[in-house]
GROMACS .gro file of C-alpha atoms in nm:
model
  509
    1UNK     CA    1   6.949  -1.552  -5.615
    2UNK     CA    2   7.064  -1.211  -5.503
    3UNK     CA    3   7.111  -1.098  -5.864
    4UNK     CA    4   6.766  -1.231  -5.945
    5UNK     CA    5   6.622  -1.053  -5.643
    6UNK     CA    6   6.777  -0.727  -5.762
    7UNK     CA    7   6.649  -0.775  -6.114
    8UNK     CA    8   6.301  -0.868  -5.994
    9UNK     CA    9   6.301  -0.570  -5.761
   10UNK     CA   10   6.395  -0.336  -6.045
   11UNK     CA   11   6.144  -0.502  -6.278
   12UNK     CA   12   5.876  -0.474  -6.014
   13UNK     CA   13   5.964  -0.111  -5.954
   14UNK     CA   14   5.958  -0.031  -6.325
   15UNK     CA   15   5.632  -0.216  -6.375
   16UNK     CA   16   5.474  -0.041  -6.077
   17UNK     CA   17   5.596   0.292  -6.209
   18UNK     CA   18   5.464   0.207  -6.554
   19UNK     CA   19   5.127   0.097  -6.418
   20UNK     CA   20   5.096   0.399  -6.188
   21UNK     CA   21   5.179   0.632  -6.475
   22UNK     CA   22   4.919   0.464  -6.696
   23UNK     CA   23   4.659   0.482  -6.420
   24UNK     CA   24   4.740   0.849  -6.357
   25UNK     CA   25   4.719   0.940  -6.725
   26UNK     CA   26   4.396   0.746  -6.764
   27UNK     CA   27   4.248   0.921  -6.460
   28UNK     CA   28   4.358   1.261  -6.591
   29UNK     CA   29   4.216   1.191  -6.938
   30UNK     CA   30   3.890   1.062  -6.795
   31UNK     CA   31   3.850   1.362  -6.567
   32UNK     CA   32   3.942   1.605  -6.846
   33UNK     CA   33   3.688   1.444  -7.080
   34UNK     CA   34   3.422   1.435  -6.808
   35UNK     CA   35   3.461   1.808  -6.745
   36UNK     CA   36   3.461   1.881  -7.121
   37UNK     CA   37   3.147   1.672  -7.174
   38UNK     CA   38   2.973   1.848  -6.885
   39UNK     CA   39   3.068   2.192  -7.014
   40UNK     CA   40   2.965   2.108  -7.369
   41UNK     CA   41   2.630   1.972  -7.253
   42UNK     CA   42   2.574   2.291  -7.054
   43UNK     CA   43   2.669   2.498  -7.359
   44UNK     CA   44   2.434   2.295  -7.577
   45UNK     CA   45   2.155   2.343  -7.325
   46UNK     CA   46   2.213   2.718  -7.325
   47UNK     CA   47   2.218   2.718  -7.704
   48UNK     CA   48   1.892   2.525  -7.715
   49UNK     CA   49   1.741   2.765  -7.461
   50UNK     CA   50   1.849   3.058  -7.677
   51UNK     CA   51   1.707   2.896  -7.992
   52UNK     CA   52   1.377   2.822  -7.820
   53UNK     CA   53   1.349   3.180  -7.695
   54UNK     CA   54   1.408   3.312  -8.048
   55UNK     CA   55   1.141   3.078  -8.184
   56UNK     CA   56   0.912   3.188  -7.901
   57UNK     CA   57   0.969   3.551  -7.997
   58UNK     CA   58   0.899   3.479  -8.364
   59UNK     CA   59   0.581   3.292  -8.274
   60UNK     CA   60   0.460   3.592  -8.074
   61UNK     CA   61   0.539   3.831  -8.362
   62UNK     CA   62   0.337   3.643  -8.621
   63UNK     CA   63   0.059   3.524  -8.393
   64UNK     CA   64  -0.195   3.751  -8.562
   65UNK     CA   65  -0.020   3.776  -8.901
   66UNK     CA   66  -0.049   3.420  -9.029
   67UNK     CA   67  -0.235   3.557  -9.334
   68UNK     CA   68   0.027   3.823  -9.410
   69UNK     CA   69   0.263   3.659  -9.661
   70UNK     CA   70   0.517   3.943  -9.655
   71UNK     CA   71   0.535   3.947  -9.276
   72UNK     CA   72   0.588   3.572  -9.268
   73UNK     CA   73   0.863   3.587  -9.532
   74UNK     CA   74   1.038   3.866  -9.345
   75UNK     CA   75   1.017   3.671  -9.020
   76UNK     CA   76   1.160   3.343  -9.155
   77UNK     CA   77   1.446   3.531  -9.327
   78UNK     CA   78   1.522   3.725  -9.011
   79UNK     CA   79   1.506   3.410  -8.801
   80UNK     CA   80   1.722   3.208  -9.043
   81UNK     CA   81   1.998   3.471  -9.053
   82UNK     CA   82   1.980   3.548  -8.681
   83UNK     CA   83   1.979   3.185  -8.569
   84UNK     CA   84   2.249   3.051  -8.800
   85UNK     CA   85   2.250   2.711  -8.630
   86UNK     CA   86   1.930   2.613  -8.815
   87UNK     CA   87   1.978   2.486  -9.171
   88UNK     CA   88   1.625   2.592  -9.257
   89UNK     CA   89   1.330   2.769  -9.097
   90UNK     CA   90   0.963   2.738  -9.193
   91UNK     CA   91   0.629   2.869  -9.073
   92UNK     CA   92   0.354   2.611  -9.123
   93UNK     CA   93  -0.018   2.642  -9.056
   94UNK     CA   94  -0.212   2.394  -8.846
   95UNK     CA   95  -0.267   2.173  -9.151
   96UNK     CA   96   0.107   2.142  -9.218
   97UNK     CA   97   0.115   2.375  -9.520
   98UNK     CA   98   0.441   2.570  -9.527
   99UNK     CA   99   0.340   2.938  -9.555
  100UNK     CA  100   0.700   3.068  -9.563
  101UNK     CA  101   1.048   2.915  -9.567
  102UNK     CA  102   1.414   3.005  -9.566
  103UNK     CA  103   1.656   2.981  -9.727
  104UNK     CA  104   1.485   3.030 -10.060
  105UNK     CA  105   1.703   2.778 -10.239
  106UNK     CA  106   1.515   2.490 -10.072
  107UNK     CA  107   1.180   2.620 -10.209
  108UNK     CA  108   0.994   2.512  -9.898
  109UNK     CA  109   0.709   2.757  -9.933
  110UNK     CA  110   0.388   2.595 -10.056
  111UNK     CA  111   0.495   2.241  -9.962
  112UNK     CA  112   0.308   2.033  -9.707
  113UNK     CA  113   0.461   1.852  -9.410
  114UNK     CA  114   0.397   1.483  -9.475
  115UNK     CA  115   0.641   1.305  -9.244
  116UNK     CA  116   0.491   1.124  -8.946
  117UNK     CA  117   0.721   1.307  -8.704
  118UNK     CA  118   0.635   1.648  -8.848
  119UNK     CA  119   0.260   1.579  -8.834
  120UNK     CA  120   0.287   1.460  -8.473
  121UNK     CA  121   0.469   1.782  -8.378
  122UNK     CA  122   0.186   1.990  -8.525
  123UNK     CA  123  -0.074   1.780  -8.343
  124UNK     CA  124   0.096   1.824  -8.006
  125UNK     CA  125   0.060   2.206  -8.033
  126UNK     CA  126   0.354   2.253  -7.797
  127UNK     CA  127   0.729   2.296  -7.799
  128UNK     CA  128   0.889   1.975  -7.926
  129UNK     CA  129   1.240   1.873  -8.023
  130UNK     CA  130   1.238   1.564  -8.243
  131UNK     CA  131   1.475   1.272  -8.271
  132UNK     CA  132   1.637   1.243  -8.615
  133UNK     CA  133   1.402   1.146  -8.895
  134UNK     CA  134   1.403   1.155  -9.272
  135UNK     CA  135   1.184   1.431  -9.411
  136UNK     CA  136   0.989   1.426  -9.738
  137UNK     CA  137   1.285   1.610  -9.893
  138UNK     CA  138   1.499   1.303  -9.825
  139UNK     CA  139   1.718   1.485  -9.571
  140UNK     CA  140   1.795   1.339  -9.229
  141UNK     CA  141   1.706   1.614  -8.983
  142UNK     CA  142   1.608   1.722  -8.634
  143UNK     CA  143   1.335   1.981  -8.589
  144UNK     CA  144   1.259   2.228  -8.312
  145UNK     CA  145   0.890   2.318  -8.337
  146UNK     CA  146   0.731   2.607  -8.147
  147UNK     CA  147   0.350   2.655  -8.159
  148UNK     CA  148   0.186   2.978  -8.278
  149UNK     CA  149  -0.130   3.083  -8.095
  150UNK     CA  150  -0.335   3.389  -8.190
  151UNK     CA  151  -0.422   3.653  -7.933
  152UNK     CA  152  -0.755   3.481  -7.875
  153UNK     CA  153  -0.578   3.149  -7.798
  154UNK     CA  154  -0.647   2.974  -8.127
  155UNK     CA  155  -0.376   2.741  -8.261
  156UNK     CA  156  -0.251   2.871  -8.594
  157UNK     CA  157   0.049   2.653  -8.670
  158UNK     CA  158   0.420   2.634  -8.577
  159UNK     CA  159   0.756   2.798  -8.633
  160UNK     CA  160   0.996   2.515  -8.715
  161UNK     CA  161   1.376   2.526  -8.718
  162UNK     CA  162   1.549   2.231  -8.886
  163UNK     CA  163   1.898   2.095  -8.821
  164UNK     CA  164   2.029   1.887  -9.114
  165UNK     CA  165   2.237   1.607  -8.967
  166UNK     CA  166   2.481   1.578  -9.259
  167UNK     CA  167   2.536   1.952  -9.301
  168UNK     CA  168   2.687   2.237  -9.097
  169UNK     CA  169   2.443   2.311  -8.820
  170UNK     CA  170   2.378   2.371  -8.453
  171UNK     CA  171   2.627   2.100  -8.350
  172UNK     CA  172   2.903   2.234  -8.573
  173UNK     CA  173   2.852   2.579  -8.420
  174UNK     CA  174   2.918   2.467  -8.061
  175UNK     CA  175   3.109   2.139  -8.098
  176UNK     CA  176   3.299   2.164  -8.425
  177UNK     CA  177   3.611   2.315  -8.268
  178UNK     CA  178   3.653   2.038  -8.011
  179UNK     CA  179   3.874   1.811  -8.221
  180UNK     CA  180   4.222   1.794  -8.071
  181UNK     CA  181   4.566   1.681  -8.180
  182UNK     CA  182   4.572   1.414  -7.907
  183UNK     CA  183   4.289   1.232  -8.086
  184UNK     CA  184   4.015   1.357  -7.855
  185UNK     CA  185   3.683   1.416  -8.029
  186UNK     CA  186   3.318   1.479  -7.950
  187UNK     CA  187   3.003   1.303  -8.060
  188UNK     CA  188   2.636   1.338  -7.974
  189UNK     CA  189   2.370   1.069  -7.958
  190UNK     CA  190   1.991   1.097  -7.953
  191UNK     CA  191   1.750   0.924  -7.716
  192UNK     CA  192   1.770   0.601  -7.919
  193UNK     CA  193   2.149   0.588  -7.922
  194UNK     CA  194   2.197   0.708  -8.281
  195UNK     CA  195   2.481   0.940  -8.379
  196UNK     CA  196   2.349   1.288  -8.456
  197UNK     CA  197   2.688   1.458  -8.449
  198UNK     CA  198   3.029   1.309  -8.527
  199UNK     CA  199   3.341   1.447  -8.694
  200UNK     CA  200   3.322   1.149  -8.932
  201UNK     CA  201   3.002   1.239  -9.117
  202UNK     CA  202   2.982   0.893  -9.275
  203UNK     CA  203   2.885   0.759  -8.933
  204UNK     CA  204   2.593   0.997  -8.876
  205UNK     CA  205   2.272   0.811  -8.808
  206UNK     CA  206   2.464   0.498  -8.697
  207UNK     CA  207   2.311   0.304  -8.406
  208UNK     CA  208   2.565   0.294  -8.118
  209UNK     CA  209   2.315   0.205  -7.845
  210UNK     CA  210   2.520  -0.100  -7.740
  211UNK     CA  211   2.806   0.126  -7.633
  212UNK     CA  212   2.817   0.115  -7.249
  213UNK     CA  213   2.866   0.492  -7.224
  214UNK     CA  214   2.564   0.553  -7.447
  215UNK     CA  215   2.361   0.314  -7.232
  216UNK     CA  216   2.452   0.511  -6.919
  217UNK     CA  217   2.352   0.835  -7.091
  218UNK     CA  218   2.018   0.675  -7.172
  219UNK     CA  219   1.973   0.620  -6.797
  220UNK     CA  220   2.036   0.989  -6.733
  221UNK     CA  221   2.386   0.936  -6.589
  222UNK     CA  222   2.697   1.148  -6.637
  223UNK     CA  223   3.057   1.062  -6.558
  224UNK     CA  224   3.363   0.899  -6.715
  225UNK     CA  225   3.487   0.546  -6.780
  226UNK     CA  226   3.711   0.341  -7.010
  227UNK     CA  227   3.507   0.188  -7.290
  228UNK     CA  228   3.552  -0.016  -7.607
  229UNK     CA  229   3.364   0.163  -7.883
  230UNK     CA  230   3.168   0.013  -8.171
  231UNK     CA  231   3.487   0.000  -8.382
  232UNK     CA  232   3.652  -0.214  -8.110
  233UNK     CA  233   3.885   0.070  -8.007
  234UNK     CA  234   3.970   0.132  -7.642
  235UNK     CA  235   3.861   0.482  -7.542
  236UNK     CA  236   3.869   0.701  -7.232
  237UNK     CA  237   3.528   0.866  -7.238
  238UNK     CA  238   3.358   1.143  -7.045
  239UNK     CA  239   2.984   1.185  -7.096
  240UNK     CA  240   2.691   1.400  -6.993
  241UNK     CA  241   2.322   1.409  -7.091
  242UNK     CA  242   2.144   1.724  -7.208
  243UNK     CA  243   1.870   1.849  -6.979
  244UNK     CA  244   1.640   1.984  -7.249
  245UNK     CA  245   1.634   1.669  -7.461
  246UNK     CA  246   1.724   1.306  -7.414
  247UNK     CA  247   2.051   1.347  -7.600
  248UNK     CA  248   2.400   1.293  -7.471
  249UNK     CA  249   2.743   1.445  -7.532
  250UNK     CA  250   3.049   1.218  -7.527
  251UNK     CA  251   3.410   1.338  -7.526
  252UNK     CA  252   3.663   1.060  -7.572
  253UNK     CA  253   4.033   1.003  -7.628
  254UNK     CA  254   4.193   0.685  -7.770
  255UNK     CA  255   4.358   0.510  -7.474
  256UNK     CA  256   4.667   0.424  -7.680
  257UNK     CA  257   4.729   0.791  -7.756
  258UNK     CA  258   4.658   0.899  -7.398
  259UNK     CA  259   4.923   0.668  -7.250
  260UNK     CA  260   5.180   0.656  -7.534
  261UNK     CA  261   5.434   0.869  -7.343
  262UNK     CA  262   5.452   0.629  -7.047
  263UNK     CA  263   5.682   0.380  -7.222
  264UNK     CA  264   5.942   0.647  -7.294
  265UNK     CA  265   5.938   0.762  -6.932
  266UNK     CA  266   5.992   0.410  -6.800
  267UNK     CA  267   6.278   0.345  -7.046
  268UNK     CA  268   6.449   0.663  -6.931
  269UNK     CA  269   6.428   0.549  -6.570
  270UNK     CA  270   6.559   0.205  -6.667
  271UNK     CA  271   6.863   0.344  -6.854
  272UNK     CA  272   6.945   0.559  -6.552
  273UNK     CA  273   6.924   0.263  -6.313
  274UNK     CA  274   7.133   0.012  -6.516
  275UNK     CA  275   7.482   0.132  -6.400
  276UNK     CA  276   7.372   0.148  -6.037
  277UNK     CA  277   7.212  -0.193  -6.067
  278UNK     CA  278   7.528  -0.357  -6.211
  279UNK     CA  279   7.754  -0.202  -5.946
  280UNK     CA  280   7.520  -0.312  -5.667
  281UNK     CA  281   7.500  -0.669  -5.800
  282UNK     CA  282   7.880  -0.702  -5.821
  283UNK     CA  283   7.930  -0.574  -5.465
  284UNK     CA  284   7.660  -0.798  -5.323
  285UNK     CA  285   7.784  -1.111  -5.504
  286UNK     CA  286   8.139  -1.062  -5.371
  287UNK     CA  287   8.017  -1.015  -5.015
  288UNK     CA  288   7.765  -1.298  -5.038
  289UNK     CA  289   8.028  -1.544  -5.165
  290UNK     CA  290   8.246  -1.478  -4.861
  291UNK     CA  291   7.959  -1.505  -4.618
  292UNK     CA  292   7.799  -1.820  -4.761
  293UNK     CA  293   8.109  -2.028  -4.832
  294UNK     CA  294   8.137  -2.174  -4.477
  295UNK     CA  295   7.768  -2.259  -4.483
  296UNK     CA  296   7.776  -2.468  -4.801
  297UNK     CA  297   7.841  -2.792  -4.614
  298UNK     CA  298   7.559  -2.727  -4.373
  299UNK     CA  299   7.327  -2.641  -4.661
  300UNK     CA  300   7.418  -2.962  -4.845
  301UNK     CA  301   7.353  -3.176  -4.539
  302UNK     CA  302   7.035  -2.990  -4.451
  303UNK     CA  303   6.891  -3.080  -4.792
  304UNK     CA  304   6.886  -3.444  -4.687
  305UNK     CA  305   6.836  -3.402  -4.314
  306UNK     CA  306   6.458  -3.409  -4.339
  307UNK     CA  307   6.499  -3.788  -4.327
  308UNK     CA  308   6.574  -3.939  -3.987
  309UNK     CA  309   6.860  -4.140  -4.138
  310UNK     CA  310   7.049  -3.820  -4.227
  311UNK     CA  311   7.044  -3.677  -3.873
  312UNK     CA  312   7.365  -3.865  -3.791
  313UNK     CA  313   7.556  -3.692  -4.071
  314UNK     CA  314   7.436  -3.352  -3.951
  315UNK     CA  315   7.550  -3.427  -3.594
  316UNK     CA  316   7.895  -3.532  -3.723
  317UNK     CA  317   7.946  -3.206  -3.917
  318UNK     CA  318   8.252  -3.006  -3.806
  319UNK     CA  319   8.114  -2.655  -3.746
  320UNK     CA  320   8.443  -2.480  -3.671
  321UNK     CA  321   8.313  -2.128  -3.596
  322UNK     CA  322   8.052  -1.998  -3.359
  323UNK     CA  323   7.783  -1.898  -3.609
  324UNK     CA  324   7.799  -2.231  -3.793
  325UNK     CA  325   7.796  -2.420  -3.464
  326UNK     CA  326   7.481  -2.237  -3.350
  327UNK     CA  327   7.312  -2.303  -3.682
  328UNK     CA  328   7.401  -2.671  -3.655
  329UNK     CA  329   7.255  -2.697  -3.304
  330UNK     CA  330   6.940  -2.510  -3.405
  331UNK     CA  331   6.894  -2.734  -3.709
  332UNK     CA  332   6.932  -3.053  -3.506
  333UNK     CA  333   6.676  -2.932  -3.253
  334UNK     CA  334   6.436  -2.803  -3.518
  335UNK     CA  335   6.455  -3.113  -3.736
  336UNK     CA  336   6.407  -3.344  -3.439
  337UNK     CA  337   6.100  -3.147  -3.336
  338UNK     CA  338   5.977  -3.135  -3.697
  339UNK     CA  339   6.001  -3.511  -3.741
  340UNK     CA  340   5.797  -3.563  -3.428
  341UNK     CA  341   5.537  -3.306  -3.529
  342UNK     CA  342   5.500  -3.445  -3.881
  343UNK     CA  343   5.438  -3.791  -3.743
  344UNK     CA  344   5.185  -3.657  -3.492
  345UNK     CA  345   5.007  -3.444  -3.749
  346UNK     CA  346   4.978  -3.735  -3.989
  347UNK     CA  347   4.808  -3.940  -3.719
  348UNK     CA  348   4.579  -3.657  -3.609
  349UNK     CA  349   4.482  -3.572  -3.965
  350UNK     CA  350   4.385  -3.925  -4.060
  351UNK     CA  351   4.240  -4.079  -3.741
  352UNK     CA  352   3.943  -4.019  -3.513
  353UNK     CA  353   4.077  -3.907  -3.170
  354UNK     CA  354   3.816  -4.107  -2.971
  355UNK     CA  355   3.819  -4.445  -3.146
  356UNK     CA  356   4.161  -4.426  -3.320
  357UNK     CA  357   3.989  -4.546  -3.637
  358UNK     CA  358   4.031  -4.370  -3.972
  359UNK     CA  359   3.829  -4.049  -3.984
  360UNK     CA  360   3.587  -3.932  -4.251
  361UNK     CA  361   3.854  -3.734  -4.439
  362UNK     CA  362   4.066  -4.049  -4.476
  363UNK     CA  363   3.754  -4.243  -4.575
  364UNK     CA  364   3.676  -4.000  -4.858
  365UNK     CA  365   4.037  -4.004  -4.980
  366UNK     CA  366   4.056  -4.385  -4.987
  367UNK     CA  367   3.719  -4.425  -5.160
  368UNK     CA  368   3.809  -4.170  -5.426
  369UNK     CA  369   4.145  -4.338  -5.486
  370UNK     CA  370   3.991  -4.685  -5.523
  371UNK     CA  371   3.718  -4.546  -5.750
  372UNK     CA  372   3.972  -4.373  -5.975
  373UNK     CA  373   4.164  -4.702  -6.002
  374UNK     CA  374   3.845  -4.885  -6.100
  375UNK     CA  375   3.899  -5.116  -5.806
  376UNK     CA  376   3.619  -5.345  -5.685
  377UNK     CA  377   3.529  -5.287  -5.322
  378UNK     CA  378   3.241  -5.303  -5.077
  379UNK     CA  379   3.135  -5.097  -4.777
  380UNK     CA  380   2.959  -5.187  -4.454
  381UNK     CA  381   2.778  -4.904  -4.278
  382UNK     CA  382   2.668  -4.978  -3.923
  383UNK     CA  383   2.491  -4.781  -3.653
  384UNK     CA  384   2.464  -4.872  -3.281
  385UNK     CA  385   2.104  -4.951  -3.187
  386UNK     CA  386   1.947  -4.732  -2.919
  387UNK     CA  387   2.273  -4.547  -2.860
  388UNK     CA  388   2.086  -4.240  -2.732
  389UNK     CA  389   1.940  -4.445  -2.448
  390UNK     CA  390   2.294  -4.549  -2.345
  391UNK     CA  391   2.396  -4.183  -2.322
  392UNK     CA  392   2.073  -4.091  -2.140
  393UNK     CA  393   2.100  -4.383  -1.893
  394UNK     CA  394   2.472  -4.404  -1.824
  395UNK     CA  395   2.605  -4.065  -1.942
  396UNK     CA  396   2.816  -3.954  -2.236
  397UNK     CA  397   3.138  -4.089  -2.083
  398UNK     CA  398   2.990  -4.440  -2.090
  399UNK     CA  399   2.869  -4.370  -2.445
  400UNK     CA  400   3.231  -4.297  -2.546
  401UNK     CA  401   3.342  -4.624  -2.385
  402UNK     CA  402   3.080  -4.813  -2.588
  403UNK     CA  403   3.205  -4.647  -2.907
  404UNK     CA  404   3.562  -4.754  -2.822
  405UNK     CA  405   3.436  -5.104  -2.741
  406UNK     CA  406   3.269  -5.138  -3.084
  407UNK     CA  407   3.582  -4.998  -3.255
  408UNK     CA  408   3.793  -5.267  -3.088
  409UNK     CA  409   3.551  -5.542  -3.192
  410UNK     CA  410   3.562  -5.414  -3.552
  411UNK     CA  411   3.944  -5.418  -3.566
  412UNK     CA  412   3.957  -5.768  -3.414
  413UNK     CA  413   3.696  -5.910  -3.652
  414UNK     CA  414   3.774  -5.771  -3.999
  415UNK     CA  415   4.053  -5.889  -4.225
  416UNK     CA  416   4.400  -5.735  -4.228
  417UNK     CA  417   4.336  -5.547  -4.555
  418UNK     CA  418   4.001  -5.403  -4.441
  419UNK     CA  419   3.984  -5.044  -4.314
  420UNK     CA  420   3.763  -4.939  -4.023
  421UNK     CA  421   3.640  -4.578  -4.012
  422UNK     CA  422   3.426  -4.367  -3.784
  423UNK     CA  423   3.173  -4.194  -4.007
  424UNK     CA  424   3.023  -3.971  -3.739
  425UNK     CA  425   2.842  -4.004  -3.405
  426UNK     CA  426   2.758  -4.369  -3.354
  427UNK     CA  427   2.793  -4.452  -3.726
  428UNK     CA  428   3.088  -4.653  -3.860
  429UNK     CA  429   3.198  -4.769  -4.205
  430UNK     CA  430   3.419  -5.062  -4.296
  431UNK     CA  431   3.595  -5.052  -4.636
  432UNK     CA  432   3.662  -5.393  -4.789
  433UNK     CA  433   3.893  -5.393  -5.094
  434UNK     CA  434   3.854  -5.656  -5.370
  435UNK     CA  435   3.539  -5.781  -5.198
  436UNK     CA  436   3.190  -5.850  -5.333
  437UNK     CA  437   2.877  -5.743  -5.151
  438UNK     CA  438   2.789  -6.099  -5.040
  439UNK     CA  439   3.129  -6.151  -4.878
  440UNK     CA  440   3.093  -5.811  -4.714
  441UNK     CA  441   2.756  -5.923  -4.578
  442UNK     CA  442   2.914  -6.237  -4.423
  443UNK     CA  443   3.184  -6.029  -4.253
  444UNK     CA  444   2.920  -5.786  -4.123
  445UNK     CA  445   2.712  -6.074  -3.987
  446UNK     CA  446   3.018  -6.224  -3.818
  447UNK     CA  447   3.086  -5.889  -3.649
  448UNK     CA  448   2.720  -5.847  -3.551
  449UNK     CA  449   2.706  -6.188  -3.382
  450UNK     CA  450   3.033  -6.122  -3.200
  451UNK     CA  451   2.918  -5.783  -3.069
  452UNK     CA  452   2.577  -5.921  -2.973
  453UNK     CA  453   2.738  -6.195  -2.770
  454UNK     CA  454   2.992  -5.977  -2.586
  455UNK     CA  455   2.924  -5.774  -2.271
  456UNK     CA  456   2.987  -5.405  -2.340
  457UNK     CA  457   3.132  -5.153  -2.089
  458UNK     CA  458   2.774  -5.065  -1.989
  459UNK     CA  459   2.737  -5.414  -1.843
  460UNK     CA  460   2.500  -5.527  -2.115
  461UNK     CA  461   2.547  -5.640  -2.473
  462UNK     CA  462   2.490  -5.382  -2.746
  463UNK     CA  463   2.370  -5.443  -3.100
  464UNK     CA  464   2.398  -5.261  -3.428
  465UNK     CA  465   2.210  -5.240  -3.756
  466UNK     CA  466   2.406  -5.250  -4.081
  467UNK     CA  467   2.384  -5.205  -4.455
  468UNK     CA  468   2.623  -5.322  -4.728
  469UNK     CA  469   2.677  -5.208  -5.087
  470UNK     CA  470   2.937  -5.282  -5.355
  471UNK     CA  471   3.126  -5.089  -5.623
  472UNK     CA  472   3.098  -5.085  -5.919
  473UNK     CA  473   2.802  -5.318  -5.960
  474UNK     CA  474   2.563  -5.123  -5.739
  475UNK     CA  475   2.690  -4.766  -5.771
  476UNK     CA  476   2.909  -4.564  -6.007
  477UNK     CA  477   3.065  -4.333  -5.747
  478UNK     CA  478   3.142  -4.323  -5.373
  479UNK     CA  479   2.857  -4.084  -5.293
  480UNK     CA  480   2.591  -4.313  -5.440
  481UNK     CA  481   2.755  -4.614  -5.276
  482UNK     CA  482   2.742  -4.457  -4.928
  483UNK     CA  483   2.383  -4.351  -4.995
  484UNK     CA  484   2.289  -4.710  -5.085
  485UNK     CA  485   2.457  -4.852  -4.775
  486UNK     CA  486   2.289  -4.587  -4.559
  487UNK     CA  487   1.945  -4.673  -4.697
  488UNK     CA  488   2.010  -5.041  -4.640
  489UNK     CA  489   2.108  -4.958  -4.279
  490UNK     CA  490   1.783  -4.774  -4.217
  491UNK     CA  491   1.593  -5.060  -4.376
  492UNK     CA  492   1.759  -5.289  -4.121
  493UNK     CA  493   1.644  -5.057  -3.842
  494UNK     CA  494   1.289  -5.048  -3.977
  495UNK     CA  495   1.287  -5.432  -3.985
  496UNK     CA  496   1.358  -5.448  -3.610
  497UNK     CA  497   1.731  -5.360  -3.574
  498UNK     CA  498   2.020  -5.597  -3.489
  499UNK     CA  499   2.053  -5.718  -3.847
  500UNK     CA  500   2.239  -5.648  -4.171
  501UNK     CA  501   2.070  -5.571  -4.505
  502UNK     CA  502   2.225  -5.585  -4.851
  503UNK     CA  503   2.150  -5.268  -5.044
  504UNK     CA  504   1.916  -5.267  -5.341
  505UNK     CA  505   2.060  -5.039  -5.614
  506UNK     CA  506   1.703  -4.955  -5.723
  507UNK     CA  507   1.678  -4.744  -5.409
  508UNK     CA  508   1.859  -4.465  -5.590
  509UNK     CA  509   1.617  -4.455  -5.883
   0.00000   0.00000   0.00000
């Protein structure tokens, strides 16, 4: 036992150390990723602000030059090279015709915006940042559209910067370097939970809206939490939404990588503790053997001394030294007291203190046992008629005497195998094993006539109303059986009291 205690103590210590280390590493990873996500979202917001300001400047420069082809070409080329995060830049008129575009290799000039998203941006005539959509060119892209108004306030079109999801772009510029050796990586989702940036480009456009972190971003929350991603991998994720758009940045580390060093640390501690553990166990076993040897006889006898019959053997034990003698005396006193308490507790737990009949707990236990055995039995439920008037006229002390009187009449009338119980208040139940409902009725009637013809402690006879029901013919479980008997009892009361009624099983339908 002592060796086991030592081993369990060491195991518990190692496990606690292991768990604490894991928790600490998880907390550190979560906090690190939360801070990274927050900083990256702030950086992205600043980058978007910068891009919008550049588009704003371009819009102001060409406001009154929308008919100057050279000026427009110069502006889109300047804007494309200055704002390298955009994969393409176009200037379109209010009808969606692209008046100028860069880079030239895409040959955007002269084409018309036909996508639903692009047309809606032009119609809004205000700054808009789209969710990803597939343009007429077949590319999956995000567009930042800034309106162009002439000096007299007339809407002329928009300057539009496009970010191609599957190519180097805005996200690569600010997020591309955040891929670490510990497996940490960054991804960005749009307002619908689709990936718009991920180091694995094959996953771009994938719907990850069921990810719990992505759902929290959609609610505008930021923070950190462990999460199982869409590939069923456990991750430690930090996340933060972008203020300018309903996108979110997530920085996450595989949990397995984050905590992989913990096992080595615990093994090192274990190897260090083994020699000390073995030495301690040997010392303790030697000392324990010497201390416990004289007590072996007492221990052997004590095993059997719970029984009253074994008390004599314990008293005859030769306890030759002081400590053993004191233990022997204490055991004799304790076991004697215990035997008495167990007997008392058994009685108190199973009987009603006023009537000394079985209580409701015992009733439920017996009924359940008989039901489980499939045993046929009947119940008689009875209730003293006008008991409240006895309490009101003679006082509650006399009411208690009447309850004890009825309990005595029940015990003296029923058969030896029948069990009398107090159900509560002035209600009683008699359990009759291996008895049909008609025989139960006869016994109830015999008791009723006896009680009716006997003077009670109040100086007058008392009566009761009763109901009987049988298992299994009338009910399939104890609860329904009691319910049937109770309804039969109240039927007896409604018929004038001082009578017994056999339950009708249809009463439960």
